[in-house]
Each structure stands twice: as structure tokens, then as C-alpha cells.
Coordinates of C-alpha atoms in Angstrom, one line a residue:
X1 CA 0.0 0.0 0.0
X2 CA 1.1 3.3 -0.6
X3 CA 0.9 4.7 2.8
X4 CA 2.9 1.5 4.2
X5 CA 6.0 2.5 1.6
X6 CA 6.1 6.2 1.5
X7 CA 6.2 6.6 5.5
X8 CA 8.8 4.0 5.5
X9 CA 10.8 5.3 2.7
X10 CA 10.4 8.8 3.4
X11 CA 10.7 8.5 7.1
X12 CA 14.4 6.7 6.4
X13 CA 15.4 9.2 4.0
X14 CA 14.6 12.4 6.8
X15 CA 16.0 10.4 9.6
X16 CA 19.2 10.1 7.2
X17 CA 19.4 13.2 6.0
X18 CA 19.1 12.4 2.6
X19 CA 16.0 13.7 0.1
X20 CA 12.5 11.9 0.2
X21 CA 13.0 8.9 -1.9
X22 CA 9.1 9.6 -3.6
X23 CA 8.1 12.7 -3.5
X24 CA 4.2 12.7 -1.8
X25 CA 0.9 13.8 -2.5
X26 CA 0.2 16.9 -2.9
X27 CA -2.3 17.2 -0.5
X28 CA 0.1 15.1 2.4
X29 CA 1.1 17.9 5.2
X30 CA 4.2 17.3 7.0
X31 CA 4.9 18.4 10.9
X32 CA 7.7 18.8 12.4
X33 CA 6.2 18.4 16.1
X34 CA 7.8 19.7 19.5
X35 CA 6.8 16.5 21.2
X36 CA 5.6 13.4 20.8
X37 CA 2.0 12.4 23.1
X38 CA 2.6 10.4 25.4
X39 CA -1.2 9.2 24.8
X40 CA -3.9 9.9 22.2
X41 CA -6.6 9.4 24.8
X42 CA -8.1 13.0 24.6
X43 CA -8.6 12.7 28.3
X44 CA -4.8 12.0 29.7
X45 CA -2.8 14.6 27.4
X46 CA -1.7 17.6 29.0
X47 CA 0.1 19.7 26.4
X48 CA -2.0 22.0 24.4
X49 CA 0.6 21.3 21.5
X50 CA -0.9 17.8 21.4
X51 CA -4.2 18.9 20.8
X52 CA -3.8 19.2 16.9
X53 CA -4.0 15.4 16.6
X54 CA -6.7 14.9 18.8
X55 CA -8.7 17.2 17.0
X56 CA -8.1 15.1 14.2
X57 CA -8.9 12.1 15.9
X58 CA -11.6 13.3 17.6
X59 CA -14.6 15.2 17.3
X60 CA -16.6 17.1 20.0
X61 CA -19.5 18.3 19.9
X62 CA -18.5 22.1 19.1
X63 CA -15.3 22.8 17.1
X64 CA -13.3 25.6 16.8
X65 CA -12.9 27.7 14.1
X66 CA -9.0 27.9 12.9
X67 CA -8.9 31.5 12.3
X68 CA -11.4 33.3 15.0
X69 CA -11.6 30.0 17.6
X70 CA -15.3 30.9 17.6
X71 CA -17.5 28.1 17.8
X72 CA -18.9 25.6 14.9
X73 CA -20.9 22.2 14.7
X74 CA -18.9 19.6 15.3
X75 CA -20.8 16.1 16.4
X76 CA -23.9 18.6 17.5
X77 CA -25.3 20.0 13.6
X78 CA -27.4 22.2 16.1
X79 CA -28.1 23.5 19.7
X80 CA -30.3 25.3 22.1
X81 CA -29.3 27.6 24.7
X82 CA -31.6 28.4 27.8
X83 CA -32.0 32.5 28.6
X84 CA -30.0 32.0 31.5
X85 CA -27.4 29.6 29.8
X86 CA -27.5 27.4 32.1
X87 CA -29.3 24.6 29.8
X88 CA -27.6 23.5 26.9
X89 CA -29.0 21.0 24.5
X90 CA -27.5 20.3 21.4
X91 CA -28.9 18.0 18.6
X92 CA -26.3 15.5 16.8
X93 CA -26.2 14.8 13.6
X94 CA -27.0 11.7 12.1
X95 CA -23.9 10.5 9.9
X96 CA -21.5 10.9 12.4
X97 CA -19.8 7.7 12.9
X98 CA -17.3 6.4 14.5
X99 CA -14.4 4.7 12.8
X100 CA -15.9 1.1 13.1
X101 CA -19.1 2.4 11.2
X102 CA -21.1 2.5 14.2
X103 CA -22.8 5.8 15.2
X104 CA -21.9 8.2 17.3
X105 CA -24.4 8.8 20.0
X106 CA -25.4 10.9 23.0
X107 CA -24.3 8.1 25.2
X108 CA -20.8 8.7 23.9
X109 CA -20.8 11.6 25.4
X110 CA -22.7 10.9 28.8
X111 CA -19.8 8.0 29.4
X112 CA -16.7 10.7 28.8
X113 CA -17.9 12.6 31.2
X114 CA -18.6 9.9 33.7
X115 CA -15.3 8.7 33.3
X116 CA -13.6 11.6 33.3
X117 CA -15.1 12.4 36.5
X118 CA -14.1 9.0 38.0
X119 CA -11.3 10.3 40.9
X120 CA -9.8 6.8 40.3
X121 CA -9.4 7.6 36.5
X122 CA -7.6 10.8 37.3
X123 CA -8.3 12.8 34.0
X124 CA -5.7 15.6 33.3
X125 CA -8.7 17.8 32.5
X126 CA -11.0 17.0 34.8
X127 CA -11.6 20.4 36.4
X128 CA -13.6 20.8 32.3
X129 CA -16.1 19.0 33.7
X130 CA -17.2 20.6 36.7
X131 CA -19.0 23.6 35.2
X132 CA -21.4 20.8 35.3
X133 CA -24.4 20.4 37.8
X134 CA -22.8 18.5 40.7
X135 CA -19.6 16.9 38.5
X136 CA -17.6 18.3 42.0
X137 CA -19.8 16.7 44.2
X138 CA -19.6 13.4 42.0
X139 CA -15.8 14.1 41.6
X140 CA -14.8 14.3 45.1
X141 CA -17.4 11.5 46.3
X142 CA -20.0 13.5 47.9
X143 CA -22.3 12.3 45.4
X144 CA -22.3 8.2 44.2
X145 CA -25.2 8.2 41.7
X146 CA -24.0 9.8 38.0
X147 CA -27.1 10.4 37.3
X148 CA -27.4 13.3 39.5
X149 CA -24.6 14.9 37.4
X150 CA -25.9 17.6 34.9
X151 CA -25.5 15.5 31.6
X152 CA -28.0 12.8 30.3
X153 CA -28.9 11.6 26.7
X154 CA -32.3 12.6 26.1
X155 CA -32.5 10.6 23.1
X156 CA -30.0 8.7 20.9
X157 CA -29.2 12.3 19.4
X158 CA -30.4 14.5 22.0
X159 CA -28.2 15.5 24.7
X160 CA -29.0 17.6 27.8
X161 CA -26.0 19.4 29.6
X162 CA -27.2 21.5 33.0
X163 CA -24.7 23.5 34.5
X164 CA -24.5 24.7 38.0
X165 CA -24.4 28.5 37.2
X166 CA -24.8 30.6 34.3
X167 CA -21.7 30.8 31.8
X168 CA -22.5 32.1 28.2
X169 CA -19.0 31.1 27.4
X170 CA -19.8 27.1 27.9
X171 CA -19.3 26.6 24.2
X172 CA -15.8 27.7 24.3
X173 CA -15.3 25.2 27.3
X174 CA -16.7 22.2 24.7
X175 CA -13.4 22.7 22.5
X176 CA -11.0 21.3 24.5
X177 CA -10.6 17.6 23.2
X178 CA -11.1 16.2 26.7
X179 CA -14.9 16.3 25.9
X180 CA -14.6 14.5 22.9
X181 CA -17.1 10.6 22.9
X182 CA -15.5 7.7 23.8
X183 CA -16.8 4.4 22.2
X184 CA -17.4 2.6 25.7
X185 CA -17.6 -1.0 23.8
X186 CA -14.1 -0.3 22.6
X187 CA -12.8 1.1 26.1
X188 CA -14.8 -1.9 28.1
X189 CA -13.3 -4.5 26.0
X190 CA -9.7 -4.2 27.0
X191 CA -10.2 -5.7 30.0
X192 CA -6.5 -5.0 31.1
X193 CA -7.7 -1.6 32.2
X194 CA -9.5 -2.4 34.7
X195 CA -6.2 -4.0 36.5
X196 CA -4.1 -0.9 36.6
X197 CA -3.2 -0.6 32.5
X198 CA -2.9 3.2 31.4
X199 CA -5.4 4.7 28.7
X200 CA -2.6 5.6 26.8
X201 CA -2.1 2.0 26.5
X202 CA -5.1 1.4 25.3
X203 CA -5.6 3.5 23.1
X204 CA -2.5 2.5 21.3
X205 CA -3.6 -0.9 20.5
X206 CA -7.0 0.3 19.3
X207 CA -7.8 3.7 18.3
X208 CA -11.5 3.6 17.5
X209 CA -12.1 7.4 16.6
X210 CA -14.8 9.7 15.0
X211 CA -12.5 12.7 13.8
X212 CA -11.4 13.7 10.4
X213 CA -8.3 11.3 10.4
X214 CA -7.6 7.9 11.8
X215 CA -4.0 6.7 12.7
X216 CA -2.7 4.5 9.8
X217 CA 0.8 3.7 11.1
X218 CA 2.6 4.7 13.8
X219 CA 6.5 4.0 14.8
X220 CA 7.4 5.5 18.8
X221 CA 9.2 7.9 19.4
X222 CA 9.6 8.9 15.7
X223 CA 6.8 9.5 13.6
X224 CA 2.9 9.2 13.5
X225 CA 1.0 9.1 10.3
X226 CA -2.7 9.9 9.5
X227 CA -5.2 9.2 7.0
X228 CA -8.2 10.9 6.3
X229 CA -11.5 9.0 7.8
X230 CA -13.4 8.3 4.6
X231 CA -16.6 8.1 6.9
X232 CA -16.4 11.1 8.3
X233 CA -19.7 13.5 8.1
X234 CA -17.6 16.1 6.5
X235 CA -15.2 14.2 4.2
X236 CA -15.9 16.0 1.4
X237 CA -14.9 19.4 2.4
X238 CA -11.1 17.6 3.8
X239 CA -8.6 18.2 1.3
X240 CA -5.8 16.7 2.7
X241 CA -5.3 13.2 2.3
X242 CA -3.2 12.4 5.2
X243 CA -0.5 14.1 7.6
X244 CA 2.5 13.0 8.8
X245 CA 4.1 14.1 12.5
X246 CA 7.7 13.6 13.1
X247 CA 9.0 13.7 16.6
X248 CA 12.3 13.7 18.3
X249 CA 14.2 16.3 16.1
X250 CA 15.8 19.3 17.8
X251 CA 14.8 22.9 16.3
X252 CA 17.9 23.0 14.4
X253 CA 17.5 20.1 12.7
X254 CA 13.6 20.9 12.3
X255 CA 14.7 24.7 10.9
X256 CA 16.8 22.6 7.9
X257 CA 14.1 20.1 7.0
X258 CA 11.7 23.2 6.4
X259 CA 14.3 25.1 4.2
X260 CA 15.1 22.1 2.5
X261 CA 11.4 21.2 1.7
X262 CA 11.5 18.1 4.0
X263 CA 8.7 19.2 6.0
X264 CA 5.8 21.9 5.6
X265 CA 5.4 23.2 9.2
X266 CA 7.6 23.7 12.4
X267 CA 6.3 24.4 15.6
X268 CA 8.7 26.4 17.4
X269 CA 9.8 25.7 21.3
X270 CA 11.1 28.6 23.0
X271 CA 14.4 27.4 24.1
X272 CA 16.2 31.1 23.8
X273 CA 18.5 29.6 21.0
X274 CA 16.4 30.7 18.4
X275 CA 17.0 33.1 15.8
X276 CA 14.3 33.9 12.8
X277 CA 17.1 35.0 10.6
X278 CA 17.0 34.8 6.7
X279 CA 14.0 32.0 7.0
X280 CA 11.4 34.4 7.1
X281 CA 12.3 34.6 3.2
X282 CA 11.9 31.3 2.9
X283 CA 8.9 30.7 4.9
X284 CA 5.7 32.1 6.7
X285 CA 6.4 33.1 10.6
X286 CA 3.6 32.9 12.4
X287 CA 3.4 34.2 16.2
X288 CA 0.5 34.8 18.7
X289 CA 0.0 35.6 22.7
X290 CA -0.6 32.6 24.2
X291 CA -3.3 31.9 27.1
X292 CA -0.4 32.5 29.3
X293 CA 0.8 35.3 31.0
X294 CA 4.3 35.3 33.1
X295 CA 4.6 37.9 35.8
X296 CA 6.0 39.4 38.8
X297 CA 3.8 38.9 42.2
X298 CA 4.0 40.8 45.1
X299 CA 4.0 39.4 48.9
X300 CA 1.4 42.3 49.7
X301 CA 2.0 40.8 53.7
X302 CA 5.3 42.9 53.7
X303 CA 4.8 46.6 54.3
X304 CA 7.6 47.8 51.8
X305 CA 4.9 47.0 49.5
X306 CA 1.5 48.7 50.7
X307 CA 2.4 51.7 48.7
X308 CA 0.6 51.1 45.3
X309 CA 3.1 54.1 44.5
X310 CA 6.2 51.7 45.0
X311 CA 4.8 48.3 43.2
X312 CA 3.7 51.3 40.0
X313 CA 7.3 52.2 40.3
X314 CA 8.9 49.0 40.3
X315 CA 6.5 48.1 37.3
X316 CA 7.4 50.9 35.1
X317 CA 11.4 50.6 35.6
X318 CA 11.6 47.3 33.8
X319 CA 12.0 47.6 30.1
X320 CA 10.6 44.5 28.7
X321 CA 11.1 45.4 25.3
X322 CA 14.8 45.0 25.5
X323 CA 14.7 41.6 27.8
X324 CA 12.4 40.1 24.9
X325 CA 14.9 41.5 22.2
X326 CA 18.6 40.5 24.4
X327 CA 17.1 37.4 26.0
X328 CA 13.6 36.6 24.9
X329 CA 15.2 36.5 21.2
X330 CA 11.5 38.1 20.6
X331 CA 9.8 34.4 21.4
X332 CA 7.6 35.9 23.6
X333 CA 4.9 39.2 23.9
X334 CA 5.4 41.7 26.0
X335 CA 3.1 42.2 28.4
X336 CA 1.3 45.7 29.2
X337 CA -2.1 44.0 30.3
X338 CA -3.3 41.8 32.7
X339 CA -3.8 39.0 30.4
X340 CA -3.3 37.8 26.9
X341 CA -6.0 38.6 23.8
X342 CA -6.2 37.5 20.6
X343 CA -6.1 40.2 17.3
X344 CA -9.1 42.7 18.0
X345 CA -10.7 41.2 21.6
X346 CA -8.2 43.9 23.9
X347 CA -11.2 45.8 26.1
X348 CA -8.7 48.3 27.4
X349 CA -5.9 49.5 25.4
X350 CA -2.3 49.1 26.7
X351 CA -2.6 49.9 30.6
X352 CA 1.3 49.5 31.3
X353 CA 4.2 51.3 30.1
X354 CA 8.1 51.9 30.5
X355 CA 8.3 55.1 32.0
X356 CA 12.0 55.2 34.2
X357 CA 12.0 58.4 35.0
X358 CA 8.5 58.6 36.2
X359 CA 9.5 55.3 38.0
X360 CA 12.4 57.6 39.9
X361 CA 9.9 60.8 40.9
X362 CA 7.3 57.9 42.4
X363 CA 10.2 56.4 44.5
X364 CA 11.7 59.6 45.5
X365 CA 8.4 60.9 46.1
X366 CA 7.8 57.7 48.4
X367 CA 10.9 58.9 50.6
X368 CA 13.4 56.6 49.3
X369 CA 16.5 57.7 47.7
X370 CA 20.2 57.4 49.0
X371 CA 19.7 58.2 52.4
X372 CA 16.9 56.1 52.8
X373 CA 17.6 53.0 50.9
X374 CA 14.6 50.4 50.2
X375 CA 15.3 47.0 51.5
X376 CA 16.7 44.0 49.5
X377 CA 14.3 41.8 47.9
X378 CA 14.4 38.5 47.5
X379 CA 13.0 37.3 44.3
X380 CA 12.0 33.0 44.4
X381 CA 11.9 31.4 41.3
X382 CA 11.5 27.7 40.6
X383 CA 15.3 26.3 40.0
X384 CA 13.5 23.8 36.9
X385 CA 13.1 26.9 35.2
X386 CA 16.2 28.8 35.5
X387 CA 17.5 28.3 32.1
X388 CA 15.0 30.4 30.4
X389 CA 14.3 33.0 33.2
X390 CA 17.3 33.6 35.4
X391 CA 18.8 35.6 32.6
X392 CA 14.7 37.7 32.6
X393 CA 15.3 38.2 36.4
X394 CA 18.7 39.5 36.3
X395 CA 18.0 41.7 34.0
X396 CA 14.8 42.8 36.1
X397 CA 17.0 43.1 39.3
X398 CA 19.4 45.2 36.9
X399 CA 16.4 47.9 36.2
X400 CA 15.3 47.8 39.2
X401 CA 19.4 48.6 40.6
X402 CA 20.0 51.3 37.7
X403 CA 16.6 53.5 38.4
X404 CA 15.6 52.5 41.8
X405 CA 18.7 51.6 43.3
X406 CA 17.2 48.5 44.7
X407 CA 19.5 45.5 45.7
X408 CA 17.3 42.3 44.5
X409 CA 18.5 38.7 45.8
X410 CA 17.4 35.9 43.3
X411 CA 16.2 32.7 45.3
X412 CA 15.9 29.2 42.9
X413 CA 14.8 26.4 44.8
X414 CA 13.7 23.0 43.5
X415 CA 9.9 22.7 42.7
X416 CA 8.9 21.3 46.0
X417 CA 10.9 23.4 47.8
X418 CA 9.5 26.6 45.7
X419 CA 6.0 25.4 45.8
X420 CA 6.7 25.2 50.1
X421 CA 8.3 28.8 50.3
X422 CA 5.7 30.5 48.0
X423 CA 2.9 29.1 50.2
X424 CA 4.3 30.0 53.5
X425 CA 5.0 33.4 51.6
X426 CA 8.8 33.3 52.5
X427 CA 9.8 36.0 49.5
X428 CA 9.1 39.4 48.6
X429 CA 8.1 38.5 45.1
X430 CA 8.0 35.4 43.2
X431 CA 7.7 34.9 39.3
X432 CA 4.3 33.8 38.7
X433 CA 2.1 32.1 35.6
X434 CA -1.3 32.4 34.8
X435 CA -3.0 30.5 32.4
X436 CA -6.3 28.8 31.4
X437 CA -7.3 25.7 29.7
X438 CA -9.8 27.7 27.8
X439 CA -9.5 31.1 26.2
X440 CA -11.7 33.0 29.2
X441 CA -10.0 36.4 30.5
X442 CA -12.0 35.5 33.5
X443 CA -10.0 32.6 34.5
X444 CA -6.8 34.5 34.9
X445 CA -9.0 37.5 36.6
X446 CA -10.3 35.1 39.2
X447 CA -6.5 34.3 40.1
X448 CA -6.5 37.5 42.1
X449 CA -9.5 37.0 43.9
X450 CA -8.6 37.2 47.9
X451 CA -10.3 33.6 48.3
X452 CA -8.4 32.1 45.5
X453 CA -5.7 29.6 46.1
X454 CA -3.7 30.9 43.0
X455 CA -3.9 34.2 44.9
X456 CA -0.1 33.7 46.3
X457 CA 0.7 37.3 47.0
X458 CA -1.9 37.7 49.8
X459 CA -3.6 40.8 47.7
X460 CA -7.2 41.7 49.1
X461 CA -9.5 44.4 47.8
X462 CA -13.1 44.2 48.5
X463 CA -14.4 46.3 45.3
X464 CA -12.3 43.6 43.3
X465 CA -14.2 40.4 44.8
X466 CA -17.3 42.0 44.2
X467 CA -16.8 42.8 40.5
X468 CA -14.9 38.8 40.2
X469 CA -18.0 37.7 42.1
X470 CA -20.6 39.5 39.8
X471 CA -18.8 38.0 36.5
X472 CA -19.1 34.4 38.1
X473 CA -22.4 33.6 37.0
X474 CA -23.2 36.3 35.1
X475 CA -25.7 35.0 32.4
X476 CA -25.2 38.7 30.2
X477 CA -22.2 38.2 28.0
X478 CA -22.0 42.6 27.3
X479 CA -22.5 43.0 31.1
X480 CA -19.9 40.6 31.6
X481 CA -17.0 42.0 29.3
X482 CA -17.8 45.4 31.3
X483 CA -17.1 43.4 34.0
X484 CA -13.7 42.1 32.9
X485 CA -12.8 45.7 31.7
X486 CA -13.3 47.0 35.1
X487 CA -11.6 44.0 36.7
X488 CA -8.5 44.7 34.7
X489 CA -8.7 48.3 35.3
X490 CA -8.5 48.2 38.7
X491 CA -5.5 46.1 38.4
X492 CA -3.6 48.6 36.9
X493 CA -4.4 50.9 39.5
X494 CA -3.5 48.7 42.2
X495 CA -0.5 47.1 40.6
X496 CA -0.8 43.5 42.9
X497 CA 1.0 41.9 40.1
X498 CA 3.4 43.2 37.3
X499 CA 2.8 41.6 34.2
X500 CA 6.2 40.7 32.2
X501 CA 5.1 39.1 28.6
X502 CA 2.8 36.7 27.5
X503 CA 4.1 33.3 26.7
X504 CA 4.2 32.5 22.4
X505 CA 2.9 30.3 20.0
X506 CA 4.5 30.3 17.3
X507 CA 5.7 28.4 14.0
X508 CA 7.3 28.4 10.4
X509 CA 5.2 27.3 7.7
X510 CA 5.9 26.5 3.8
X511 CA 4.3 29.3 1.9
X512 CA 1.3 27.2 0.4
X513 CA 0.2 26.2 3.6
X514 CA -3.3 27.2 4.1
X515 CA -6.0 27.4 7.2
X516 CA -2.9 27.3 9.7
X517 CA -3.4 30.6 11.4
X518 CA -1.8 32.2 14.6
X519 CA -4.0 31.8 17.5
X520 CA -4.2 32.8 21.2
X521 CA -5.5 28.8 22.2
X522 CA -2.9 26.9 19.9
X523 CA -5.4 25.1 18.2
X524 CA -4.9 24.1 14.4
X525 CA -7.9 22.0 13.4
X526 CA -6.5 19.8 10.4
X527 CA -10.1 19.3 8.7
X528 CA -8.9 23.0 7.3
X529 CA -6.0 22.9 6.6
X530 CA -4.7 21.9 2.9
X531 CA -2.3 23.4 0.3
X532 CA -2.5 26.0 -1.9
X533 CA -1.1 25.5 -5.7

């Protein structure tokens, strides 16, 4: 078969270096991949870099477009929305099948959930699942009886989802691959499961799927390849025929395959050794904020912080531009809001700034100068990550030396250690990351809410809790993005955190590649993707 001789022939010609020994179809995309999944069960992977081949495996009920990330019918043709979104109902179509032929049915659904939810099971994801009417309560074993939980198959191809409060942005939630079916016949009959055998085991023997591709071969630690799923609902509007994923090369490696036409797309891993260079020429750079925002939090339980004066003036002293150009190698955003959008979403404009000599008036006007010298901080960082940021916070401690004339102590300690120290709030600031698992700016918002266990600089404010607290439930999608705007307002007014940059997603691409676009999620929907000649 064809697939059988061009993945081995072409896979031993890149792994030699040479040229492809037959030269593919033209509608065959190849990826040069930053890792390999350690499991295509869409319920135990954890990198959202993964996600592009479970999205072609598998296929939720909503799915995202490539460009905006706004949502589309995927397994649901249509849905229903109750007035106070919290009843969602969505209506599936009738040719969706799963790989086997069988069809694809509400039950499918009902039974990823329950086993997601399973504490035994320990889904990486699970926390998806508990916008849902008592999934918590079900989760931590408070509840026995499924049932109870707010998801049920109405009919074959009705399914009911009840949440336990308002959220108009539910439909964003339903990307995320963990809430793709699961055939249960398939997952039951490996019995081995059931005594201690990983998913990811399973699902290696026997990928039963319902997604635009299917896995045709697949050789660890090297390569996987995919063929398009001929029984797919929407077969006829997938153009590419298959797509191959290469793992294991380093970006070097990876940057000569593209230039030498040996692969069609590199996904690039911010490693601080990368250079764009003459490629750009060559190739399409592609770059967008991801749902991830690194940053600078306070201890607000030591005094030399309760000025809002000093933490505005250790904020605007830091030129980011010039640790993203020296160090960064312009791999990540900089950061001058409170968390990352995509192209056009940004409620407020820019709210931060580099101002040093306004940094300088704010601390002299604070009483500090020379004669009265602000204490030494100590900065804790976790030690895994000191390759890419102790350069980023010696260059912050420099700033902060050269404007401020403040003496910053850098403290690495090894995750436990770290994770110990930041909760006992044994530093004066510590290099933070918030993030989501969906693109909500609420979820990074609700960080900084005094009750929050993310909250790890001790910051309270009672007029922020009460605008976090009103966008929690709020069933009004324009009264909640006033709400956010105010939220991040009042953040730059209080400075409890001081955002550095926003983390990067990013990649090269071959010139004819189309549907691939830059996107705050990182999610690249294959179905739309295809070459342009």
C-alpha cells in the first residue's frame, strides 16, 4: 500500500538526511512536532501542543474555528441555549460515525464525562467538567449516583447538559478535546484496564475514533502518520489526504528540514536559542499571545509593598522590550495587560508602560532615595526553570538597581521546595504564571480574587471580589465584558502583580500552507487545513 511504503521510505530518508525517496501527494502535510503524546486518549494529554492530533482524531461536539476560535458544529449539527445559559441542548447529527461504522451517539458523550469524572481515573482535565451540575460533588465523592450529574442523553441524538451557574462562554469550554465521545464498547473491551493498565495504552492498541483522520501507522518515538477517515460526516470538504508528524528532532534540525522542503510546518519551542534570521524569506512566521501570562507577584504581607506608589514604580522601571529583544530573542509578547488577547478582543488598550524616569519621581516621592535605601528583595523562582528565566530576572533586578537603586536577591529552589516557600509566603516576590485551559479572560482574573488559592501574594481588595464575584455567574455576555474591563482596570491601579510578557505560540510554515493561522488557544484544526497551488 502506498501509505505503508512512502512513510517508510520517506521516514528513512529524513532520519538520514538524505532527500524523500518519492516525493508525496500533494495534499500530504508534514509536521515537524515539539513533542511526541505520550497518549492519544483525549482525556490524559496535557500539552496543548498535542491537541492538533486529537482534533483530528476526535470530534466534540463544538469545534473551533481555525482562524477566529469561535464556535462551529462539530458532532452537535445544532443547539439550544436556555436564557439564562445554564441549559444547553444540542442536537447531533446523524452521519456521524465512528471509525468502526457504528454511530456516534449521546451516550458517547454521557460516558466521557462519567469517566472523566471517576477520581480513580484521574483525567488531566477533569476540572472541564465541573461547570457541570454536581460533576464536583460526583468528583470528590460527595455524590455516588452519575445520574445526578448535569448530563444525560435525552435521546440517541439528544443531549442535555445543565450547569451549575450561568456561563454564556460554555461553548468555548466544549473545545477542548477532553470532551470528545469515547466508544465505551471499545474502552470496556480491554479488560486490562480495569487492572491498573494506562489509557494511553489502550488507546495505542486500538484507536477507535470519530474525527477527520484515523491513525494508519505509527512507529514511537519517531513518527505518526494519519489518513483521512473516509466516513467522516464532512469528508468532502477535507482536502488533505493524510498528515505526517515527526517527533524527536531538535529545532535546528527541524529549521533545515523546512528550508530544505522536507517538511511543511515547524512548531517552534522557545528554548532562547532561536533566531528567525533569513528563514522568514523562505517561509511564513507565524506568532501569537498565548493563554499564558508570566509575571511578577508581590508578597502584599510585607509593608515595603502597601504603597501602590512603590509596586507602579517597580513596574514601570523594567524595560521588557529589551529583555524580549537581548534574552527573549522576541519568542515571547510583551506584556502591558493583565492577560493575553487574541487580534481585536483587547477591552482596554495598553494599561502599562516603560516610564523610568517617572519610576524615579514615584520612589523619590515615596521617601526613598540614597539616604533612605529600600530594603533588599528577595525574588523566588522555581530552580526547573532557571535556564529560560534567570537571565529575565537578572535583567529585572538590573532595572530595578539602575533606576531604583534597589539590591534584588534571586532565590531558585527546586519545585517542592519553591511550591513550600511561596505558600508560607517566604519571599518578597516570586515569578508567577497564569494561564487557562480555555481562552476565558476571567480565569486569569479570578486568580487575584482574595479567596483564591492561586492568589499567592496575599492581595485583598473588596471592590475587586465583588466585580470577580458579579462576572461568576453572570448569564449577560455585554454586562460581563464590562465586567472584565473593570476588573483589569482596577488592576492597573492597584499594581498587585506586574505583568512581564505573554508566553508565544508560534511556527514556520511552507508558503502554500493554508488554514494554519496564529491563535491565542494553539489550536490548528486539520479538517482545514490543505495546500494551496
Amino acid at each position: 500500500m502506498w501509505k505503508n511504503f512512502v512513510l517508510l521510505m520517506s521516514i528513512a530518508g529524513l532520519l538520514l538526511g538524505c532527500k524523500e525517496v518519492i516525493p508525496p501527494p500533494k495534499q500530504h502535510l508534514r509536521i515537524a512536532s515539539v513533542s511526541e503524546p505520550a497518549s492519544v486518549d483525549p482525556q490524559r494529554v496535557w500539552d496543548d501542543s498535542d491537541y492538533k492530533i486529537l482534533h483530528a482524531l476526535f470530534e466534540g461536539l463544538i469545534v473551533p474555528d481555525p482562524e477566529t476560535m469561535e464556535p462551529l458544529p462539530g458532532v452537535a449539527e445544532t443547539w439550544t441555549i436556555s436564557p439564562d445559559h445554564r441549559i444547553y441542548e444540542f442536537f447531533l447529527r446523524d452521519n456521524a460515525k465512528w471509525s468502526d461504522g457504528s454511530s456516534v451517539v449521546a451516550d458517547d458523550f454521557v460516558y466521557s464525562a462519567s469517566r472523566a469524572l471517576t477520581s480513580k481515573f484521574a483525567c488531566s482535565s477533569v476540572e472541564m467538567f465541573f461547570p457541570l451540575r454536581n460533576a464536583r460533588a460526583f468528583f470528590n465523592r460527595q455524590i455516588r449516583n452519575f445520574s445526578k450529574v448535569g448530563i444525560s442523553a435525552v435521546t440517541h441524538r439528544t443531549l442535555r447538559i445543565e450547569l451549575e451557574q450561568s456561563d454564556p462562554n460554555f461553548l468555548t469550554v466544549l473545545m477542548h478535546p477532553c470532551w470528545s465521545p469515547l466508544n465505551k464498547n471499545v474502552v470496556d473491551s480491554f479488560a486490562r484496564y480495569n487492572k491498573g493498565v494506562t489509557s494511553g495504552d489502550i488507546f495505542r492498541a486500538n484507536v477507535i475514533s470519530n474525527g477527520p483522520f484515523g491513525i494508519s501507522e505509527r512507529i514511537m518515538g519517531t513518527c505518526m502518520l494519519l489518513e483521512k477517515n473516509p466516513i467522516y460526516w464532512d469528508a468532502d470538504n477535507v482536502i488533505l489526504s493524510s498528515v505526517l508528524f515527526l517527533f524527536g528532532w531538535d529545532q535546528t534540525s527541524n529549521m533545515k528540514k523546512l528550508a530544505e522542503k522536507e517538511v511543511d510546518i515547524v512548531e517552534i519551542q522557545r528554548d532562547g536559542e532561536f533566531a528567525l534570521g533569513d528563514r522568514i524569506a523562505k517561509s511564513e512566521f507565524g506568532i501569537s499571545p498565548a493563554f499564558e501570562m508570566v509575571a511578577l507577584t508581590f508578597n502584599m504581607s510585607n509593608s515595603a509593598f502597601a504603597d501602590r506608589n512603590i509596586r507602579m514604580a517597580m513596574s514601570l522601571a523594567i524595560d521588557r522590550e529589551r529583555i524580549l529583544e537581548e534574552i527573549e530573542k522576541n519568542q515571547a509578547l510583551a506584556a502591558y495587560n493583565f492577560f493575553p488577547c487574541g487580534d481585536g478582543d483587547r477591552p482596554n488598550g495598553p494599561l502599562l508602560k516603560k516610564d523610568q524616569q517617572l519610576a524615579k519621581k514615584l520612589f523619590d516621592d515615596a521617601g526613598y532615595g540614597p539616604s533612605n535605601k529600600f530594603p533588599t528583595i528577595r525574588m523566588l523562582c522555581n530552580a526547573s526553570e532557571s535556564d529560560l528565566y534567570l537571565p529575565v530576572a537578572s535583567r529585572i533586578a538590573d532595572d530595578w538597581k539602575a533606576v531604583l537603586g534597589i539590591d534584588t536577591q534571586i532565590e531558585y529552589k527546586e519545585f517542592s521546595s519553591f511550591l513550600e516557600s511561596r505558600k508560607k509566603f517566604h519571599f518578597d516576590i516570586v515569578k508567577s504564571s497564569y494561564s487557562g485551559m480555555y481562552f476565558d479572560p476571567a480565569l486569569i482574573l479570578l486568580s487575584l480574587h482574595s479567596k483564591n488559592a492561586r492568589n499567592h501574594g496575599n492581595w485583598e481588595n473588596a471592590k475587586y471580589d465583588a466585580i470577580i464575584e458579579n462576572i461568576i455567574g453572570s448569564e449577560n455576555m455585554p454586562l460581563r465584558e464590562g465586567l472584565i474591563k473593570s476588573a483589569e482596570l482596577l488592576l492597573a491601579e492597584e499594581i498587585p502583580i506586574v505583568p512581564l510578557f505573554f508566553e508565544s505560540n508560534s511556527y514556520l510554515a511552507r508558503k502554500r500552507v493554508r488554514g494554519w493561522f496564529p491563535n491565542i488557544m494553539n489550536l490548528h484544526p486539520l479538517k482545514f487545513v490543505y495546500f494551496a497551488y
